[in-house]
CSV table of C-alpha atoms and ligand atoms in Angstrom, one decimal:
chain,number,residue,atom,x,y,z
A,1461,UNK,CA,0.0,0.0,0.0
A,1462,UNK,CA,1.5,3.4,-1.0
A,1463,UNK,CA,0.6,6.1,1.4
A,1464,UNK,CA,1.2,9.8,0.9
A,1465,UNK,CA,4.3,10.1,3.1
A,1466,UNK,CA,5.7,12.8,0.9
A,1467,UNK,CA,2.8,15.2,1.2
A,1468,UNK,CA,3.1,18.6,2.9
A,1469,UNK,CA,1.8,18.4,6.5
A,1470,UNK,CA,-1.2,20.5,5.8
A,1471,UNK,CA,-2.6,17.8,3.6
A,1472,UNK,CA,-2.4,15.1,6.2
A,1473,UNK,CA,-3.0,17.0,9.4
A,1474,UNK,CA,-6.0,15.7,11.3
A,1475,UNK,CA,-9.1,17.9,10.9
A,1476,UNK,CA,-11.3,19.1,13.6
A,1477,UNK,CA,-14.9,17.8,13.6
A,1478,UNK,CA,-17.4,20.0,11.8
A,1479,UNK,CA,-19.2,22.2,14.3
A,1480,UNK,CA,-22.0,23.1,11.9
A,1481,UNK,CA,-24.8,20.8,10.8
A,1482,UNK,CA,-23.8,19.0,7.6
A,1483,UNK,CA,-25.5,20.1,4.4
A,1484,UNK,CA,-28.6,18.0,3.7
A,1485,UNK,CA,-27.8,15.2,1.1
A,1486,UNK,CA,-29.6,15.6,-2.2
A,1487,UNK,CA,-33.0,13.9,-2.2
A,1488,UNK,CA,-32.7,10.5,-4.0
A,1489,UNK,CA,-34.8,10.2,-7.1
A,1490,UNK,CA,-35.1,6.4,-6.7
A,1491,UNK,CA,-34.1,4.6,-3.6
A,1492,UNK,CA,-34.9,1.0,-3.9
A,1493,UNK,CA,-33.4,-0.8,-0.9
A,1494,UNK,CA,-35.6,-3.7,-1.4
A,1495,UNK,CA,-35.0,-4.8,-4.9
A,1496,UNK,CA,-31.2,-5.0,-4.6
A,1497,UNK,CA,-29.9,-8.0,-2.7
A,1498,UNK,CA,-27.9,-7.2,0.4
A,1499,UNK,CA,-24.8,-9.2,1.0
A,1500,UNK,CA,-22.9,-9.8,4.2
A,1501,UNK,CA,-19.5,-8.2,4.1
A,1502,UNK,CA,-17.6,-9.9,6.9
A,1503,UNK,CA,-17.8,-13.6,7.5
A,1504,UNK,CA,-14.2,-14.6,8.5
A,1505,UNK,CA,-13.7,-16.4,5.3
A,1506,UNK,CA,-11.2,-15.1,2.7
A,1507,UNK,CA,-12.9,-13.2,-0.1
A,1508,UNK,CA,-11.6,-14.3,-3.5
A,1509,UNK,CA,-12.8,-11.2,-5.3
A,1510,UNK,CA,-9.8,-9.0,-6.2
A,1511,UNK,CA,-7.1,-11.5,-5.7
A,1512,UNK,CA,-4.7,-11.7,-8.7
A,1513,UNK,CA,-4.2,-15.1,-10.4
A,1514,UNK,CA,-1.0,-15.6,-8.3
A,1515,UNK,CA,-2.7,-14.6,-5.1
A,1516,UNK,CA,-5.6,-16.9,-5.9
A,1517,UNK,CA,-3.2,-19.8,-6.6
A,1518,UNK,CA,-1.4,-19.2,-3.2
A,1519,UNK,CA,-4.7,-19.1,-1.4
A,1520,UNK,CA,-5.9,-22.4,-3.0
A,1521,UNK,CA,-2.7,-24.2,-2.2
A,1522,UNK,CA,-2.8,-22.9,1.4
A,1523,UNK,CA,-6.3,-24.4,1.6
A,1524,UNK,CA,-5.0,-27.8,0.5
A,1525,UNK,CA,-5.2,-27.8,-3.3
A,1526,UNK,CA,-2.3,-30.0,-4.6
A,1527,UNK,CA,0.4,-27.8,-6.3
A,1528,UNK,CA,0.1,-29.7,-9.6
A,1529,UNK,CA,-3.7,-28.9,-9.8
A,1530,UNK,CA,-3.5,-25.3,-8.7
A,1531,UNK,CA,-3.1,-23.7,-12.1
A,1532,UNK,CA,-6.1,-25.5,-13.5
A,1533,UNK,CA,-8.2,-24.7,-10.5
A,1534,UNK,CA,-7.4,-21.0,-10.7
A,1535,UNK,CA,-8.5,-21.0,-14.3
A,1536,UNK,CA,-11.8,-22.7,-13.5
A,1537,UNK,CA,-12.7,-20.6,-10.5
A,1538,UNK,CA,-11.6,-17.5,-12.3
A,1539,UNK,CA,-14.0,-18.1,-15.1
A,1540,UNK,CA,-16.9,-18.8,-12.7
A,1541,UNK,CA,-16.4,-15.7,-10.8
A,1542,UNK,CA,-15.4,-13.2,-13.4
A,1543,UNK,CA,-16.9,-14.5,-16.6
A,1544,UNK,CA,-20.2,-16.1,-15.4
A,1545,UNK,CA,-20.7,-13.9,-12.3
A,1546,UNK,CA,-21.3,-17.0,-10.1
A,1547,UNK,CA,-21.3,-16.3,-6.3
A,1548,UNK,CA,-21.9,-19.7,-4.9
A,1549,UNK,CA,-19.3,-22.4,-5.0
A,1550,UNK,CA,-22.0,-25.0,-5.3
A,1551,UNK,CA,-22.7,-23.7,-8.8
A,1552,UNK,CA,-19.1,-24.4,-10.0
A,1553,UNK,CA,-20.2,-27.6,-11.7
A,1554,UNK,CA,-16.9,-28.6,-13.2
A,1555,UNK,CA,-15.4,-29.0,-9.7
A,1556,UNK,CA,-15.8,-32.1,-7.6
A,1557,UNK,CA,-18.4,-32.0,-4.8
A,1558,UNK,CA,-15.9,-32.3,-2.0
A,1559,UNK,CA,-13.7,-29.6,-3.4
A,1560,UNK,CA,-16.6,-27.3,-3.7
A,1561,UNK,CA,-17.5,-27.9,-0.1
A,1562,UNK,CA,-13.9,-27.2,0.9
A,1563,UNK,CA,-13.9,-23.9,-1.0
A,1564,UNK,CA,-17.2,-22.9,0.6
A,1565,UNK,CA,-15.7,-23.5,4.0
A,1566,UNK,CA,-12.6,-21.4,3.5
A,1567,UNK,CA,-13.6,-18.8,1.0
A,1568,UNK,CA,-16.3,-16.4,-0.1
A,1569,UNK,CA,-17.2,-14.4,-3.2
A,1570,UNK,CA,-18.3,-11.2,-1.6
A,1571,UNK,CA,-19.1,-7.8,-3.0
A,1572,UNK,CA,-19.7,-4.4,-1.3
A,1573,UNK,CA,-23.3,-4.1,0.0
A,1574,UNK,CA,-25.6,-1.8,-2.0
A,1575,UNK,CA,-27.1,0.7,0.4
A,1576,UNK,CA,-29.0,2.9,-2.1
A,1577,UNK,CA,-29.2,3.2,-5.9
A,1578,UNK,CA,-30.3,6.5,-7.4
A,1579,UNK,CA,-31.3,7.0,-11.0
A,1580,UNK,CA,-31.0,10.4,-12.5
A,1581,UNK,CA,-33.4,11.9,-15.1
A,1582,UNK,CA,-30.6,11.4,-17.7
A,1583,UNK,CA,-30.2,7.6,-16.8
A,1584,UNK,CA,-27.0,8.0,-14.8
A,1585,UNK,CA,-27.0,5.6,-11.8
A,1586,UNK,CA,-25.3,6.3,-8.5
A,1587,UNK,CA,-24.7,3.5,-6.1
A,1588,UNK,CA,-23.9,4.1,-2.4
A,1589,UNK,CA,-21.9,1.0,-1.3
A,1590,UNK,CA,-21.0,-0.1,2.2
A,1591,UNK,CA,-17.7,-1.8,2.7
A,1592,UNK,CA,-16.0,-3.5,5.7
A,1593,UNK,CA,-15.8,-1.3,8.7
A,1594,UNK,CA,-19.2,0.3,7.8
A,1595,UNK,CA,-17.6,2.8,5.5
A,1596,UNK,CA,-19.3,4.0,2.4
A,1597,UNK,CA,-18.2,4.9,-1.2
A,1598,UNK,CA,-20.0,5.9,-4.3
A,1599,UNK,CA,-19.8,4.5,-7.8
A,1600,UNK,CA,-21.5,6.1,-10.8
A,1601,UNK,CA,-22.7,4.5,-14.1
A,1602,UNK,CA,-23.0,6.8,-17.0
A,1603,UNK,CA,-24.8,5.4,-20.1
A,1604,UNK,CA,-24.2,7.1,-23.5
A,1605,UNK,CA,-25.2,6.2,-27.0
A,1606,UNK,CA,-22.1,4.4,-28.0
A,1607,UNK,CA,-20.7,3.3,-24.6
A,1608,UNK,CA,-21.3,2.9,-20.9
A,1609,UNK,CA,-18.8,4.2,-18.4
A,1610,UNK,CA,-18.4,3.2,-14.8
A,1611,UNK,CA,-16.7,5.7,-12.6
A,1612,UNK,CA,-15.2,3.9,-9.6
A,1613,UNK,CA,-13.7,5.1,-6.3
A,1614,UNK,CA,-10.3,4.1,-5.0
A,1615,UNK,CA,-10.4,5.5,-1.5
A,1616,UNK,CA,-12.9,6.4,1.2
A,1617,UNK,CA,-12.5,10.2,1.1
A,1618,UNK,CA,-9.2,11.7,0.0
A,1619,UNK,CA,-6.0,13.0,1.7
A,1620,UNK,CA,-5.8,15.8,-0.9
A,1621,UNK,CA,-7.7,19.0,-0.5
A,1622,UNK,CA,-8.5,20.3,-3.9
A,1623,UNK,CA,-10.5,23.3,-3.1
A,1624,UNK,CA,-13.2,22.8,-5.8
A,1625,UNK,CA,-13.8,19.1,-5.0
A,1626,UNK,CA,-16.5,17.8,-2.7
A,1627,UNK,CA,-14.6,14.7,-1.9
A,1628,UNK,CA,-11.7,16.9,-0.9
A,1629,UNK,CA,-13.8,18.2,2.0
A,1630,UNK,CA,-13.9,14.7,3.5
A,1631,UNK,CA,-10.8,13.4,5.1
A,1632,UNK,CA,-9.3,10.1,4.1
A,1633,UNK,CA,-10.8,7.2,6.0
A,1634,UNK,CA,-9.0,4.4,4.3
A,1635,UNK,CA,-7.8,2.9,1.0
A,1636,UNK,CA,-10.1,0.5,-0.8
A,1637,UNK,CA,-8.8,-3.0,-1.2
A,1638,UNK,CA,-8.4,-4.5,-4.7
A,1639,UNK,CA,-11.6,-6.6,-4.0
A,1640,UNK,CA,-13.6,-3.5,-3.2
A,1641,UNK,CA,-12.4,-1.8,-6.4
A,1642,UNK,CA,-13.2,-4.8,-8.6
A,1643,UNK,CA,-16.4,-5.3,-6.6
A,1644,UNK,CA,-17.8,-1.9,-7.8
A,1645,UNK,CA,-17.7,-3.2,-11.4
A,1646,UNK,CA,-19.3,-6.5,-10.4
A,1647,UNK,CA,-22.1,-4.7,-8.4
A,1648,UNK,CA,-22.9,-2.6,-11.5
A,1649,UNK,CA,-22.9,-5.6,-13.7
A,1650,UNK,CA,-25.3,-7.3,-11.3
A,1651,UNK,CA,-27.6,-4.3,-11.3
A,1652,UNK,CA,-27.5,-4.0,-15.1
A,1653,UNK,CA,-28.0,-7.7,-15.6
A,1654,UNK,CA,-24.8,-7.9,-17.6
A,1655,UNK,CA,-23.5,-11.5,-16.8
A,1656,UNK,CA,-23.7,-13.9,-19.8
A,1657,UNK,CA,-26.4,-16.6,-19.7
A,1658,UNK,CA,-25.1,-20.1,-20.2
A,1659,UNK,CA,-26.1,-21.3,-23.7
A,1660,UNK,CA,-27.2,-17.9,-24.9
A,1661,UNK,CA,-25.5,-16.4,-27.9
A,1662,UNK,CA,-22.5,-14.2,-27.1
A,1663,UNK,CA,-23.6,-10.6,-26.9
A,1664,UNK,CA,-20.7,-8.3,-27.9
A,1665,UNK,CA,-22.5,-5.1,-26.9
A,1666,UNK,CA,-21.4,-4.2,-23.4
A,1667,UNK,CA,-23.3,-2.0,-20.9
A,1668,UNK,CA,-20.2,-1.3,-19.0
A,1669,UNK,CA,-17.7,-0.8,-21.8
A,1670,UNK,CA,-15.4,1.7,-20.1
A,1671,UNK,CA,-14.0,2.2,-16.7
A,1672,UNK,CA,-12.7,5.5,-15.2
A,1673,UNK,CA,-10.9,5.8,-11.9
A,1674,UNK,CA,-12.4,9.2,-11.3
A,1675,UNK,CA,-14.6,8.6,-8.3
A,1676,UNK,CA,-13.6,9.3,-4.7
A,1677,UNK,CA,-10.0,9.3,-3.9
A,1678,UNK,CA,-6.5,9.7,-5.5
A,1679,UNK,CA,-5.8,6.3,-7.2
A,1680,UNK,CA,-2.1,6.8,-7.2
A,1681,UNK,CA,-2.0,7.0,-3.4
A,1682,UNK,CA,-3.5,3.5,-3.4
A,1683,UNK,CA,-1.2,2.2,-6.2
A,1684,UNK,CA,-0.8,-1.5,-5.4
A,1685,UNK,CA,-4.5,-2.1,-4.8
A,1686,UNK,CA,-5.5,-0.2,-7.9
A,1687,UNK,CA,-2.9,-2.0,-10.0
A,1688,UNK,CA,-4.1,-5.4,-8.7
A,1689,UNK,CA,-7.7,-4.5,-9.3
A,1690,UNK,CA,-7.0,-3.4,-12.8
A,1691,UNK,CA,-5.1,-6.7,-13.5
A,1692,UNK,CA,-8.3,-8.6,-12.6
A,1693,UNK,CA,-10.5,-6.3,-14.6
A,1694,UNK,CA,-8.2,-6.5,-17.7
A,1695,UNK,CA,-7.9,-10.3,-17.6
A,1696,UNK,CA,-9.2,-11.6,-20.9
A,1697,UNK,CA,-10.7,-14.7,-19.3
A,1698,UNK,CA,-13.0,-12.7,-17.1
A,1699,UNK,CA,-14.2,-9.1,-16.9
A,1700,UNK,CA,-12.0,-8.5,-19.9
A,1701,UNK,CA,-11.9,-4.7,-20.2
A,1702,UNK,CA,-9.0,-3.7,-22.4
A,1703,UNK,CA,-6.4,-1.3,-21.0
A,1704,UNK,CA,-7.5,1.2,-23.6
A,1705,UNK,CA,-10.9,1.3,-22.1
A,1706,UNK,CA,-9.6,2.2,-18.7
A,1707,UNK,CA,-8.7,5.7,-17.7
A,1708,UNK,CA,-6.9,6.5,-14.5
A,1709,UNK,CA,-7.2,10.1,-13.3
A,1710,UNK,CA,-4.6,11.6,-11.0
A,1711,UNK,CA,-4.2,15.0,-9.4
A,1712,UNK,CA,-0.4,14.7,-10.2
A,1713,UNK,CA,1.4,12.1,-8.0
A,1714,UNK,CA,4.5,12.5,-10.2
A,1715,UNK,CA,6.6,9.5,-8.8
A,1716,UNK,CA,3.8,7.0,-9.5
A,1717,UNK,CA,3.1,8.2,-13.1
A,1718,UNK,CA,5.9,6.1,-14.7
A,1719,UNK,CA,4.8,3.1,-12.7
A,1720,UNK,CA,1.3,3.5,-13.9
A,1721,UNK,CA,2.6,3.3,-17.5
A,1722,UNK,CA,4.7,0.2,-16.8
A,1723,UNK,CA,2.6,-1.7,-14.3
A,1724,UNK,CA,-1.0,-0.9,-15.5
A,1725,UNK,CA,-0.6,0.6,-19.0
A,1726,UNK,CA,-4.1,2.1,-19.0
A,1727,UNK,CA,-5.0,5.6,-20.4
A,1728,UNK,CA,-4.1,8.5,-18.2
A,1729,UNK,CA,-6.0,11.7,-17.3
A,1730,UNK,CA,-4.5,14.4,-15.2
A,1731,UNK,CA,-6.4,17.0,-13.2
A,1732,UNK,CA,-4.5,20.0,-14.5
A,1733,UNK,CA,-6.9,22.9,-13.9
A,1734,UNK,CA,-4.5,25.8,-13.9
A,1735,UNK,CA,-1.7,27.3,-16.0
A,1736,UNK,CA,0.4,29.0,-13.3
A,1737,UNK,CA,1.8,27.4,-10.2
A,1738,UNK,CA,0.3,30.2,-8.0
A,1739,UNK,CA,-3.2,29.3,-9.1
A,1740,UNK,CA,-2.6,25.5,-9.2
A,1741,UNK,CA,-1.2,25.6,-5.7
A,1742,UNK,CA,-4.6,26.9,-4.6
A,1743,UNK,CA,-6.8,24.6,-6.6
A,1744,UNK,CA,-4.7,21.4,-6.5
A,1745,UNK,CA,-2.5,21.7,-3.5
A,1746,UNK,CA,-0.4,18.7,-4.4
A,1747,UNK,CA,1.2,21.2,-6.9
A,1748,UNK,CA,3.2,22.5,-3.9
A,1749,UNK,CA,4.9,19.1,-3.8
A,1750,UNK,CA,5.2,18.5,-7.6
A,1751,UNK,CA,4.8,21.7,-9.6
A,1752,UNK,CA,3.6,22.1,-13.2
A,1753,UNK,CA,7.0,21.7,-14.7
A,1754,UNK,CA,7.7,18.4,-12.9
A,1755,UNK,CA,4.3,17.2,-13.7
A,1756,UNK,CA,4.7,18.0,-17.4
A,1757,UNK,CA,8.0,16.2,-17.5
A,1758,UNK,CA,6.5,13.0,-16.2
A,1759,UNK,CA,3.5,13.3,-18.6
A,1760,UNK,CA,5.9,13.7,-21.6
A,1761,UNK,CA,7.2,10.2,-20.9
A,1762,UNK,CA,3.9,8.5,-20.4
A,1763,UNK,CA,2.8,7.7,-23.9
A,1764,UNK,CA,6.1,6.1,-24.8
A,1765,UNK,CA,6.3,4.1,-21.5
A,1766,UNK,CA,2.7,2.9,-21.7
A,1767,UNK,CA,2.6,2.6,-25.5
A,1768,UNK,CA,-0.7,4.5,-25.4
A,1769,UNK,CA,-2.2,7.4,-27.2
A,1770,UNK,CA,-2.9,10.8,-25.9
A,1771,UNK,CA,-3.2,12.0,-22.3
A,1772,UNK,CA,-6.4,13.7,-21.2
A,1773,UNK,CA,-5.9,17.0,-19.5
A,1774,UNK,CA,-8.9,17.7,-17.3
A,1775,UNK,CA,-9.6,21.4,-16.7
A,1776,UNK,CA,-12.4,22.5,-14.4
A,1777,UNK,CA,-13.9,25.8,-15.5
A,1778,UNK,CA,-14.1,28.2,-12.5
A,1779,UNK,CA,-15.6,31.6,-13.0
A,1780,UNK,CA,-12.9,34.3,-12.9
A,1781,UNK,CA,-10.3,31.9,-11.5
A,1782,UNK,CA,-8.7,29.9,-14.3
A,1783,UNK,CA,-10.9,30.6,-17.4
A,1784,UNK,CA,-9.4,33.7,-19.2
A,1785,UNK,CA,-8.1,33.8,-22.8
A,1786,UNK,CA,-4.6,34.1,-21.4
A,1787,UNK,CA,-5.1,30.9,-19.5
A,1788,UNK,CA,-6.2,29.1,-22.6
A,1789,UNK,CA,-3.2,30.3,-24.5
A,1790,UNK,CA,-0.8,29.5,-21.7
A,1791,UNK,CA,-2.3,26.0,-21.5
A,1792,UNK,CA,-1.6,25.4,-25.2
A,1793,UNK,CA,2.0,26.5,-24.8
A,1794,UNK,CA,2.6,24.4,-21.7
A,1795,UNK,CA,1.4,21.1,-23.3
A,1796,UNK,CA,3.2,21.6,-26.5
A,1797,UNK,CA,4.7,18.3,-27.7
A,1798,UNK,CA,2.5,16.1,-25.6
A,1799,UNK,CA,-0.2,14.1,-27.5
A,1800,UNK,CA,-3.2,15.5,-25.6
A,1801,UNK,CA,-6.9,16.1,-25.5
A,1802,UNK,CA,-8.3,18.8,-23.2
A,1803,UNK,CA,-11.4,17.9,-21.4
A,1804,UNK,CA,-13.2,21.0,-20.1
A,1805,UNK,CA,-15.3,20.3,-17.1
A,1806,UNK,CA,-17.9,22.9,-16.2
A,1807,UNK,CA,-17.6,23.2,-12.4
A,1808,UNK,CA,-20.2,21.1,-10.6
A,1809,UNK,CA,-21.4,22.9,-7.6
A,1810,UNK,CA,-22.0,21.4,-4.2
A,1811,UNK,CA,-23.3,22.8,-1.0
A,1812,UNK,CA,-20.9,25.4,0.4
A,1813,UNK,CA,-18.6,25.3,-2.7
A,1814,UNK,CA,-16.4,28.4,-2.8
A,1815,UNK,CA,-16.5,28.8,-6.6
A,1816,UNK,CA,-19.0,29.3,-9.4
A,1817,UNK,CA,-19.2,27.7,-12.8
A,1818,UNK,CA,-17.8,29.8,-15.8
A,1819,UNK,CA,-20.5,31.0,-18.2
A,1820,UNK,CA,-21.2,28.9,-21.3
A,1821,UNK,CA,-19.9,31.7,-23.5
A,1822,UNK,CA,-16.6,31.7,-21.6
A,1823,UNK,CA,-16.3,28.0,-21.7
A,1824,UNK,CA,-16.9,28.0,-25.4
A,1825,UNK,CA,-14.5,30.8,-26.1
A,1826,UNK,CA,-11.8,28.9,-24.0
A,1827,UNK,CA,-12.5,25.7,-26.0
A,1828,UNK,CA,-12.3,27.6,-29.2
A,1829,UNK,CA,-8.8,28.9,-28.5
A,1830,UNK,CA,-7.6,25.4,-27.7
A,1831,UNK,CA,-9.3,23.8,-30.7
A,1832,UNK,CA,-7.7,26.4,-33.0
A,1833,UNK,CA,-4.3,25.4,-31.6
A,1834,UNK,CA,-4.9,21.9,-32.8
A,1835,UNK,CA,-6.2,20.1,-29.7
A,1836,UNK,CA,-9.5,18.3,-29.2
A,1837,UNK,CA,-11.3,20.3,-26.5
A,1838,UNK,CA,-14.6,18.6,-25.7
A,1839,UNK,CA,-16.8,20.1,-23.0
A,1840,UNK,CA,-17.8,17.4,-20.6
A,1841,UNK,CA,-21.6,17.4,-20.2
A,1842,UNK,CA,-22.4,17.2,-16.5
A,1843,UNK,CA,-24.3,14.0,-15.9
A,1844,UNK,CA,-26.4,13.0,-12.9
A,1845,UNK,CA,-26.3,16.5,-11.4
A,1846,UNK,CA,-29.8,16.0,-9.9
A,1847,UNK,CA,-28.5,13.1,-7.8
A,1848,UNK,CA,-25.1,14.7,-7.0
A,1849,UNK,CA,-23.4,12.2,-9.2
A,1850,UNK,CA,-21.4,14.6,-11.4
A,1851,UNK,CA,-17.6,14.9,-11.3
A,1852,UNK,CA,-16.4,16.1,-7.9
A,1853,UNK,CA,-19.8,15.8,-6.2
A,1854,UNK,CA,-19.2,12.5,-4.6
A,1855,UNK,CA,-18.9,12.3,-0.8
A,1856,UNK,CA,-20.3,9.8,1.6
A,1857,UNK,CA,-22.7,11.7,3.8
A,1858,UNK,CA,-22.1,9.4,6.8
A,1859,UNK,CA,-18.4,9.9,7.2
A,1860,UNK,CA,-17.3,11.9,10.2
A,1861,UNK,CA,-14.5,14.4,10.3
A,1862,UNK,CA,-15.8,16.9,7.7
A,1863,UNK,CA,-14.1,20.2,7.2
A,1864,UNK,CA,-16.0,23.3,8.1
A,1865,UNK,CA,-17.0,25.7,5.3
A,1866,UNK,CA,-14.5,28.1,6.8
A,1867,UNK,CA,-11.7,25.6,6.3
A,1868,UNK,CA,-12.7,25.0,2.7
A,1869,UNK,CA,-12.8,28.7,2.0
A,1870,UNK,CA,-9.4,29.2,3.7
A,1871,UNK,CA,-7.8,26.5,1.6
A,1872,UNK,CA,-9.2,28.1,-1.5
A,1873,UNK,CA,-7.5,31.3,-0.5
A,1874,UNK,CA,-10.7,33.2,-0.2
B,602,SAH,N1,-8.4,12.1,-7.5
B,602,SAH,C1,-8.3,12.0,-8.9
B,602,SAH,C2,-9.6,11.4,-9.5
B,602,SAH,C3,-10.9,11.8,-8.9
B,602,SAH,S1,-11.5,13.3,-9.4
B,602,SAH,C4,-8.1,13.3,-9.5
B,602,SAH,O1,-8.1,14.3,-8.8
B,602,SAH,O2,-7.8,13.3,-10.7
B,602,SAH,C5,-12.1,13.2,-11.0
B,602,SAH,C6,-12.1,14.6,-11.8
B,602,SAH,O3,-13.2,15.4,-11.3
B,602,SAH,C7,-10.8,15.3,-11.6
B,602,SAH,O4,-10.4,15.9,-12.8
B,602,SAH,C8,-11.3,16.4,-10.6
B,602,SAH,O5,-10.4,17.5,-10.6
B,602,SAH,C9,-12.6,16.7,-11.1
B,602,SAH,N2,-13.5,17.5,-10.2
B,602,SAH,C10,-13.4,17.4,-8.8
B,602,SAH,N3,-14.4,18.2,-8.3
B,602,SAH,C11,-15.0,18.8,-9.3
B,602,SAH,C12,-16.2,19.7,-9.4
B,602,SAH,N4,-16.8,20.1,-8.3
B,602,SAH,N5,-16.6,20.0,-10.6
B,602,SAH,C13,-16.0,19.5,-11.7
B,602,SAH,N6,-15.0,18.6,-11.7
B,602,SAH,C14,-14.5,18.3,-10.5
B,603,SF4,FE1,-8.9,14.1,-4.1
B,603,SF4,FE2,-9.1,14.2,-6.8
B,603,SF4,FE3,-10.9,15.5,-5.3
B,603,SF4,FE4,-8.4,16.4,-5.5
B,603,SF4,S1,-9.9,16.3,-7.1
B,603,SF4,S2,-9.6,16.2,-3.5
B,603,SF4,S3,-7.3,14.5,-5.6
B,603,SF4,S4,-10.6,13.3,-5.3
């Protein structure tokens, strides 16, 4: 587990409990606690979900599987769990009865518990999931005409304190395990009914066709678990999402960027958001540790190291803060030479947020300058705003240790 030991103190200092009442959570559009099966999370047995093939092999051998059979057993069990979506060892019909009983005694196939599911007017689905320890994280499914994207969380809360991000107002509670990260995809497939039916013709259209690590948390501060989870997700015998359909978004944890290229190889997005260190220090405080120049140097290397295409620069549009014509021109100069697309994100507001969204005219003008310089500059349509599911709006309402609005404003330099 990689923890942020290199962060400036202010990012990791304990926060005082909020003295004000928390803002009321958005009213759920649909909240069907009864139609979604609830699953126990802690049973004392080892959860197989999220183990890499090597870890699964070790676990099976430790449970008494003969060494010479272990490889074959891993392949069989892997297919049942990740291809067919089977949760009960009794259903693994190509394994002997006694072996199935042994597996059931020692292991489980457990997913996070679905607490609520909300469905937005635009079809976006937000799941509130409960994980071991009673913590909660959110996962969002965004259907589009040509694809369906699942936005998964990597941490409960976040150690970083980006001043425009709702998750950043909640302190880190813990890293998610690889199983909890993979489990978010499996929960969504359950809800969408996306497991193949034995004997049915193979359906090549996928409801969850893309995965983005853009939910709660900084994925590169939970590197090992994120990497192991992505290994499971990318495995061609199971969930089988290709590395080019996975995008990891980082606020700029420079030392882990090369490792992401080498050990995961997925697409990379970076929360850039400002064109001078002074402004980026305020918006994305990790910039005080690794500034724009250091960040850009690591990004220049990424496409070659990962053998992948362009990097996505995410740029949140904040009224009067980072949205001038000069900013657009500086941005183009800074990223020169990096194969890139710039994703403009209209700021999504949350209760007590210290910023306002730039006007549409301003966003379009900004996009135009970038486009004319030769870069794709799509404006990200906010999705699921009515259920607080849009970028940067996620936060588990139950977690303690919130920052006060005064703290949020102070960190934003207001
Ligand atoms: N921690 C990672 C991934 C999660 S955030 C990161 O920071 O990259 C996913 C994206 O949403 C990031 O680009 C983030 O900067 C952006 N974001 C956060 N809060 C937002 C808000 N209120 N409105 C719009 N985008 C926001
Ligand atoms: Fe954490 Fe990303 Fe939000 Fe920053 S933008 S506080 S890194 S989740």
